[in-house]
Amino acid sequence: MKLCTTEHHGDPWRPYRSLIMREKLDLKSNVLIGSLLFGLFFGAGNLIFPVQMGQLAGSNTPLATIGFLITGVGLPLLGVTATAISQSESLYDIAKPVSRIYSIFFTCALYLTIGPLFAIPRTATVAFEVGLNPFINEKYLQVGLFIFSLIFFVITLYYSLKPGRIIDWVGRYLTPIFLVLLSILLIATFVKPMGQVSDFPPQGKYIDRPLFTGILDGYNTMDALASLAFAIVIITNLEKLGIRSSKYKAIEIFKSGLVCLIGMSVIYASLAYMGATSLGSVSSADNGGKIMSLVSNHYFGYVGKILLAAIVTVACLKPAIGLITSC
């Protein structure tokens, strides 16, 4: 290790590191980075896609879940690690070896897709549709969506304008809050199952190709694409924690990624199980958000609606902060 003599006046990272360049992080820091990774990746689609997959896959849920984990967890973590190894400082630098024109096009297309044209607006609309829609009279839905979106993005903007604190906002606070809230619902599904996975036959493509269909479902979370943008955020946080070498950045991302991998895999498998067993007590639905609403109401009644609203809002707020910060 060697001392870094650069002054950092007003450094928001001072509570987390000394002015020492390090080759590795301690376990606490790895868990914190892993929590940040989880928080950035796990958003609206990640919450509702596996639930719907489980309801459609039925008895083939285990195979579909394996496929989902390959692309929904494996590819994003490989994308972040590969970016660290490439020593690139931006998405433009990653794509530049192909050609300058391609690099500009790819960078703009990806950031617009995971940003203002699709993913960022989806964070607010999904949070409202799944969480608050049941509490609002139908004739006031448009006004309600406008007011909710305004408040949601004001909060998101506040945190996004302080990127140096993103490891606090997302990794230290929002992710644990989200996990505690979601665990209440997931534990209920295991303690008092609504049915048995083997009791329900698979539907559609899950009959003959559950693994391949699960792979496509995992890719549809868009995390494989988002990993290229989030990687820059993660790498910047590692540098502020004292990791400078590209080699050690990749190693620490991989170690922290294991924390994220375990957490996301357990949550995804549990959500798929929830969806697969839900038909034993609730009706089928055309999206995972409605299924979760029916399940939460089944277990907790009106309180379940409030719980789901909190789960979905926090789930959507985390990636919204990460996406806006990245853009």
PDB file of N, CA and C in Angstrom, residues 160-220:
ATOM      1  N   SER A 160     -29.824  11.999  -6.682  1.00  0.00           N
ATOM      2  CA  SER A 160     -28.958  11.853  -7.855  1.00  0.00           C
ATOM      3  C   SER A 160     -27.958  13.000  -7.986  1.00  0.00           C
ATOM      4  N   LEU A 161     -28.311  14.173  -7.464  1.00  0.00           N
ATOM      5  CA  LEU A 161     -27.405  15.325  -7.536  1.00  0.00           C
ATOM      6  C   LEU A 161     -26.269  15.226  -6.519  1.00  0.00           C
ATOM      7  N   LYS A 162     -26.302  14.182  -5.703  1.00  0.00           N
ATOM      8  CA  LYS A 162     -25.231  13.932  -4.740  1.00  0.00           C
ATOM      9  C   LYS A 162     -24.667  12.537  -4.964  1.00  0.00           C
ATOM     10  N   PRO A 163     -24.035  12.324  -6.148  1.00  0.00           N
ATOM     11  CA  PRO A 163     -23.567  10.978  -6.508  1.00  0.00           C
ATOM     12  C   PRO A 163     -22.535  10.408  -5.543  1.00  0.00           C
ATOM     13  N   GLY A 164     -21.817  11.276  -4.836  1.00  0.00           N
ATOM     14  CA  GLY A 164     -20.830  10.793  -3.883  1.00  0.00           C
ATOM     15  C   GLY A 164     -21.450  10.063  -2.706  1.00  0.00           C
ATOM     16  N   ARG A 165     -22.749  10.238  -2.510  1.00  0.00           N
ATOM     17  CA  ARG A 165     -23.441   9.584  -1.394  1.00  0.00           C
ATOM     18  C   ARG A 165     -24.293   8.402  -1.844  1.00  0.00           C
ATOM     19  N   ILE A 166     -24.168   7.989  -3.115  1.00  0.00           N
ATOM     20  CA  ILE A 166     -25.048   6.940  -3.629  1.00  0.00           C
ATOM     21  C   ILE A 166     -24.839   5.619  -2.897  1.00  0.00           C
ATOM     22  N   ILE A 167     -23.617   5.385  -2.428  1.00  0.00           N
ATOM     23  CA  ILE A 167     -23.366   4.153  -1.682  1.00  0.00           C
ATOM     24  C   ILE A 167     -24.122   4.160  -0.357  1.00  0.00           C
ATOM     25  N   ASP A 168     -24.385   5.352   0.179  1.00  0.00           N
ATOM     26  CA  ASP A 168     -25.203   5.478   1.385  1.00  0.00           C
ATOM     27  C   ASP A 168     -26.676   5.327   1.047  1.00  0.00           C
ATOM     28  N   TRP A 169     -27.144   6.177   0.116  1.00  0.00           N
ATOM     29  CA  TRP A 169     -28.564   6.192  -0.223  1.00  0.00           C
ATOM     30  C   TRP A 169     -29.056   4.794  -0.603  1.00  0.00           C
ATOM     31  N   VAL A 170     -28.344   4.150  -1.532  1.00  0.00           N
ATOM     32  CA  VAL A 170     -28.811   2.872  -2.077  1.00  0.00           C
ATOM     33  C   VAL A 170     -28.274   1.682  -1.290  1.00  0.00           C
ATOM     34  N   GLY A 171     -26.947   1.638  -1.093  1.00  0.00           N
ATOM     35  CA  GLY A 171     -26.336   0.475  -0.469  1.00  0.00           C
ATOM     36  C   GLY A 171     -26.615   0.331   1.010  1.00  0.00           C
ATOM     37  N   ARG A 172     -26.548   1.442   1.728  1.00  0.00           N
ATOM     38  CA  ARG A 172     -26.649   1.362   3.187  1.00  0.00           C
ATOM     39  C   ARG A 172     -28.083   1.470   3.704  1.00  0.00           C
ATOM     40  N   TYR A 173     -28.958   2.196   2.993  1.00  0.00           N
ATOM     41  CA  TYR A 173     -30.299   2.451   3.523  1.00  0.00           C
ATOM     42  C   TYR A 173     -31.424   1.805   2.711  1.00  0.00           C
ATOM     43  N   LEU A 174     -31.566   2.187   1.430  1.00  0.00           N
ATOM     44  CA  LEU A 174     -32.716   1.746   0.649  1.00  0.00           C
ATOM     45  C   LEU A 174     -32.750   0.235   0.430  1.00  0.00           C
ATOM     46  N   THR A 175     -31.595  -0.370   0.117  1.00  0.00           N
ATOM     47  CA  THR A 175     -31.584  -1.819  -0.124  1.00  0.00           C
ATOM     48  C   THR A 175     -31.981  -2.610   1.116  1.00  0.00           C
ATOM     49  N   PRO A 176     -31.402  -2.330   2.301  1.00  0.00           N
ATOM     50  CA  PRO A 176     -31.855  -3.059   3.496  1.00  0.00           C
ATOM     51  C   PRO A 176     -33.336  -2.849   3.806  1.00  0.00           C
ATOM     52  N   ILE A 177     -33.827  -1.609   3.623  1.00  0.00           N
ATOM     53  CA  ILE A 177     -35.249  -1.341   3.867  1.00  0.00           C
ATOM     54  C   ILE A 177     -36.102  -2.187   2.921  1.00  0.00           C
ATOM     55  N   PHE A 178     -35.710  -2.217   1.661  1.00  0.00           N
ATOM     56  CA  PHE A 178     -36.433  -3.010   0.662  1.00  0.00           C
ATOM     57  C   PHE A 178     -36.438  -4.491   1.036  1.00  0.00           C
ATOM     58  N   LEU A 179     -35.289  -5.022   1.430  1.00  0.00           N
ATOM     59  CA  LEU A 179     -35.187  -6.447   1.758  1.00  0.00           C
ATOM     60  C   LEU A 179     -36.039  -6.807   2.976  1.00  0.00           C
ATOM     61  N   VAL A 180     -36.062  -5.932   3.969  1.00  0.00           N
ATOM     62  CA  VAL A 180     -36.885  -6.191   5.155  1.00  0.00           C
ATOM     63  C   VAL A 180     -38.370  -6.224   4.785  1.00  0.00           C
ATOM     64  N   LEU A 181     -38.819  -5.246   3.999  1.00  0.00           N
ATOM     65  CA  LEU A 181     -40.225  -5.179   3.605  1.00  0.00           C
ATOM     66  C   LEU A 181     -40.616  -6.385   2.751  1.00  0.00           C
ATOM     67  N   LEU A 182     -39.771  -6.717   1.772  1.00  0.00           N
ATOM     68  CA  LEU A 182     -40.087  -7.838   0.885  1.00  0.00           C
ATOM     69  C   LEU A 182     -40.053  -9.166   1.639  1.00  0.00           C
ATOM     70  N   SER A 183     -39.139  -9.285   2.598  1.00  0.00           N
ATOM     71  CA  SER A 183     -39.020 -10.530   3.357  1.00  0.00           C
ATOM     72  C   SER A 183     -40.297 -10.858   4.124  1.00  0.00           C
ATOM     73  N   ILE A 184     -41.007  -9.841   4.573  1.00  0.00           N
ATOM     74  CA  ILE A 184     -42.265 -10.070   5.295  1.00  0.00           C
ATOM     75  C   ILE A 184     -43.238 -10.852   4.414  1.00  0.00           C
ATOM     76  N   LEU A 185     -43.348 -10.441   3.145  1.00  0.00           N
ATOM     77  CA  LEU A 185     -44.259 -11.108   2.214  1.00  0.00           C
ATOM     78  C   LEU A 185     -43.738 -12.479   1.803  1.00  0.00           C
ATOM     79  N   LEU A 186     -42.428 -12.573   1.562  1.00  0.00           N
ATOM     80  CA  LEU A 186     -41.854 -13.850   1.115  1.00  0.00           C
ATOM     81  C   LEU A 186     -41.910 -14.906   2.214  1.00  0.00           C
ATOM     82  N   ILE A 187     -41.614 -14.503   3.435  1.00  0.00           N
ATOM     83  CA  ILE A 187     -41.661 -15.454   4.549  1.00  0.00           C
ATOM     84  C   ILE A 187     -43.068 -16.019   4.711  1.00  0.00           C
ATOM     85  N   ALA A 188     -44.075 -15.181   4.520  1.00  0.00           N
ATOM     86  CA  ALA A 188     -45.462 -15.645   4.628  1.00  0.00           C
ATOM     87  C   ALA A 188     -45.762 -16.726   3.598  1.00  0.00           C
ATOM     88  N   THR A 189     -45.200 -16.583   2.381  1.00  0.00           N
ATOM     89  CA  THR A 189     -45.467 -17.579   1.335  1.00  0.00           C
ATOM     90  C   THR A 189     -44.827 -18.921   1.651  1.00  0.00           C
ATOM     91  N   PHE A 190     -43.726 -18.913   2.414  1.00  0.00           N
ATOM     92  CA  PHE A 190     -43.068 -20.170   2.775  1.00  0.00           C
ATOM     93  C   PHE A 190     -43.674 -20.778   4.045  1.00  0.00           C
ATOM     94  N   VAL A 191     -44.033 -19.934   4.995  1.00  0.00           N
ATOM     95  CA  VAL A 191     -44.612 -20.431   6.249  1.00  0.00           C
ATOM     96  C   VAL A 191     -45.997 -21.025   6.002  1.00  0.00           C
ATOM     97  N   LYS A 192     -46.784 -20.371   5.163  1.00  0.00           N
ATOM     98  CA  LYS A 192     -48.136 -20.836   4.860  1.00  0.00           C
ATOM     99  C   LYS A 192     -48.339 -20.834   3.347  1.00  0.00           C
ATOM    100  N   PRO A 193     -47.807 -21.841   2.652  1.00  0.00           N
ATOM    101  CA  PRO A 193     -47.868 -21.871   1.179  1.00  0.00           C
ATOM    102  C   PRO A 193     -49.312 -21.863   0.663  1.00  0.00           C
ATOM    103  N   MET A 194     -49.498 -21.188  -0.461  1.00  0.00           N
ATOM    104  CA  MET A 194     -50.812 -21.140  -1.086  1.00  0.00           C
ATOM    105  C   MET A 194     -51.103 -22.410  -1.869  1.00  0.00           C
ATOM    106  N   GLY A 195     -50.074 -23.192  -2.171  1.00  0.00           N
ATOM    107  CA  GLY A 195     -50.224 -24.432  -2.923  1.00  0.00           C
ATOM    108  C   GLY A 195     -48.865 -25.090  -3.084  1.00  0.00           C
ATOM    109  N   GLN A 196     -48.818 -26.130  -3.887  1.00  0.00           N
ATOM    110  CA  GLN A 196     -47.570 -26.825  -4.187  1.00  0.00           C
ATOM    111  C   GLN A 196     -47.182 -26.585  -5.637  1.00  0.00           C
ATOM    112  N   VAL A 197     -45.904 -26.325  -5.880  1.00  0.00           N
ATOM    113  CA  VAL A 197     -45.434 -26.031  -7.232  1.00  0.00           C
ATOM    114  C   VAL A 197     -45.802 -27.154  -8.190  1.00  0.00           C
ATOM    115  N   SER A 198     -45.673 -28.393  -7.747  1.00  0.00           N
ATOM    116  CA  SER A 198     -45.919 -29.551  -8.617  1.00  0.00           C
ATOM    117  C   SER A 198     -47.393 -29.728  -8.991  1.00  0.00           C
ATOM    118  N   ASP A 199     -48.292 -29.013  -8.321  1.00  0.00           N
ATOM    119  CA  ASP A 199     -49.724 -29.178  -8.577  1.00  0.00           C
ATOM    120  C   ASP A 199     -50.205 -28.450  -9.822  1.00  0.00           C
ATOM    121  N   PHE A 200     -49.407 -27.517 -10.345  1.00  0.00           N
ATOM    122  CA  PHE A 200     -49.896 -26.661 -11.430  1.00  0.00           C
ATOM    123  C   PHE A 200     -49.099 -26.903 -12.715  1.00  0.00           C
ATOM    124  N   PRO A 201     -49.769 -27.278 -13.790  1.00  0.00           N
ATOM    125  CA  PRO A 201     -49.075 -27.560 -15.060  1.00  0.00           C
ATOM    126  C   PRO A 201     -48.536 -26.278 -15.694  1.00  0.00           C
ATOM    127  N   PRO A 202     -47.412 -26.363 -16.391  1.00  0.00           N
ATOM    128  CA  PRO A 202     -46.867 -25.181 -17.084  1.00  0.00           C
ATOM    129  C   PRO A 202     -47.753 -24.765 -18.246  1.00  0.00           C
ATOM    130  N   GLN A 203     -47.593 -23.510 -18.636  1.00  0.00           N
ATOM    131  CA  GLN A 203     -48.401 -22.968 -19.723  1.00  0.00           C
ATOM    132  C   GLN A 203     -47.503 -22.412 -20.825  1.00  0.00           C
ATOM    133  N   GLY A 204     -48.012 -22.374 -22.038  1.00  0.00           N
ATOM    134  CA  GLY A 204     -47.314 -21.757 -23.170  1.00  0.00           C
ATOM    135  C   GLY A 204     -45.933 -22.330 -23.424  1.00  0.00           C
ATOM    136  N   LYS A 205     -44.980 -21.438 -23.617  1.00  0.00           N
ATOM    137  CA  LYS A 205     -43.615 -21.849 -23.944  1.00  0.00           C
ATOM    138  C   LYS A 205     -42.924 -22.562 -22.789  1.00  0.00           C
ATOM    139  N   TYR A 206     -43.462 -22.414 -21.591  1.00  0.00           N
ATOM    140  CA  TYR A 206     -42.852 -23.060 -20.432  1.00  0.00           C
ATOM    141  C   TYR A 206     -43.105 -24.569 -20.412  1.00  0.00           C
ATOM    142  N   ILE A 207     -43.970 -25.056 -21.298  1.00  0.00           N
ATOM    143  CA  ILE A 207     -44.248 -26.491 -21.356  1.00  0.00           C
ATOM    144  C   ILE A 207     -43.051 -27.248 -21.926  1.00  0.00           C
ATOM    145  N   ASP A 208     -42.559 -26.798 -23.075  1.00  0.00           N
ATOM    146  CA  ASP A 208     -41.485 -27.512 -23.779  1.00  0.00           C
ATOM    147  C   ASP A 208     -40.112 -26.866 -23.604  1.00  0.00           C
ATOM    148  N   ARG A 209     -40.070 -25.556 -23.334  1.00  0.00           N
ATOM    149  CA  ARG A 209     -38.775 -24.857 -23.276  1.00  0.00           C
ATOM    150  C   ARG A 209     -38.683 -23.967 -22.037  1.00  0.00           C
ATOM    151  N   PRO A 210     -38.831 -24.531 -20.860  1.00  0.00           N
ATOM    152  CA  PRO A 210     -38.808 -23.691 -19.645  1.00  0.00           C
ATOM    153  C   PRO A 210     -37.464 -23.020 -19.411  1.00  0.00           C
ATOM    154  N   LEU A 211     -36.354 -23.732 -19.650  1.00  0.00           N
ATOM    155  CA  LEU A 211     -35.028 -23.157 -19.416  1.00  0.00           C
ATOM    156  C   LEU A 211     -34.760 -21.998 -20.369  1.00  0.00           C
ATOM    157  N   PHE A 212     -35.002 -22.203 -21.656  1.00  0.00           N
ATOM    158  CA  PHE A 212     -34.753 -21.165 -22.655  1.00  0.00           C
ATOM    159  C   PHE A 212     -35.671 -19.968 -22.448  1.00  0.00           C
ATOM    160  N   THR A 213     -36.925 -20.225 -22.115  1.00  0.00           N
ATOM    161  CA  THR A 213     -37.871 -19.126 -21.869  1.00  0.00           C
ATOM    162  C   THR A 213     -37.458 -18.329 -20.640  1.00  0.00           C
ATOM    163  N   GLY A 214     -36.968 -19.038 -19.612  1.00  0.00           N
ATOM    164  CA  GLY A 214     -36.462 -18.346 -18.430  1.00  0.00           C
ATOM    165  C   GLY A 214     -35.262 -17.475 -18.746  1.00  0.00           C
ATOM    166  N   ILE A 215     -34.396 -17.940 -19.653  1.00  0.00           N
ATOM    167  CA  ILE A 215     -33.237 -17.136 -20.080  1.00  0.00           C
ATOM    168  C   ILE A 215     -33.698 -15.838 -20.725  1.00  0.00           C
ATOM    169  N   LEU A 216     -34.721 -15.916 -21.564  1.00  0.00           N
ATOM    170  CA  LEU A 216     -35.260 -14.700 -22.197  1.00  0.00           C
ATOM    171  C   LEU A 216     -35.909 -13.782 -21.174  1.00  0.00           C
ATOM    172  N   ASP A 217     -36.610 -14.365 -20.211  1.00  0.00           N
ATOM    173  CA  ASP A 217     -37.253 -13.560 -19.159  1.00  0.00           C
ATOM    174  C   ASP A 217     -36.213 -12.784 -18.359  1.00  0.00           C
ATOM    175  N   GLY A 218     -35.096 -13.443 -18.036  1.00  0.00           N
ATOM    176  CA  GLY A 218     -34.044 -12.778 -17.283  1.00  0.00           C
ATOM    177  C   GLY A 218     -33.414 -11.645 -18.061  1.00  0.00           C
ATOM    178  N   TYR A 219     -33.265 -11.839 -19.375  1.00  0.00           N
ATOM    179  CA  TYR A 219     -32.682 -10.785 -20.208  1.00  0.00           C
ATOM    180  C   TYR A 219     -33.617  -9.583 -20.307  1.00  0.00           C
ATOM    181  N   ASN A 220     -34.918  -9.843 -20.239  1.00  0.00           N
ATOM    182  CA  ASN A 220     -35.901  -8.760 -20.358  1.00  0.00           C
ATOM    183  C   ASN A 220     -35.892  -7.805 -19.170  1.00  0.00           C
TER     184      ASN A 220
END
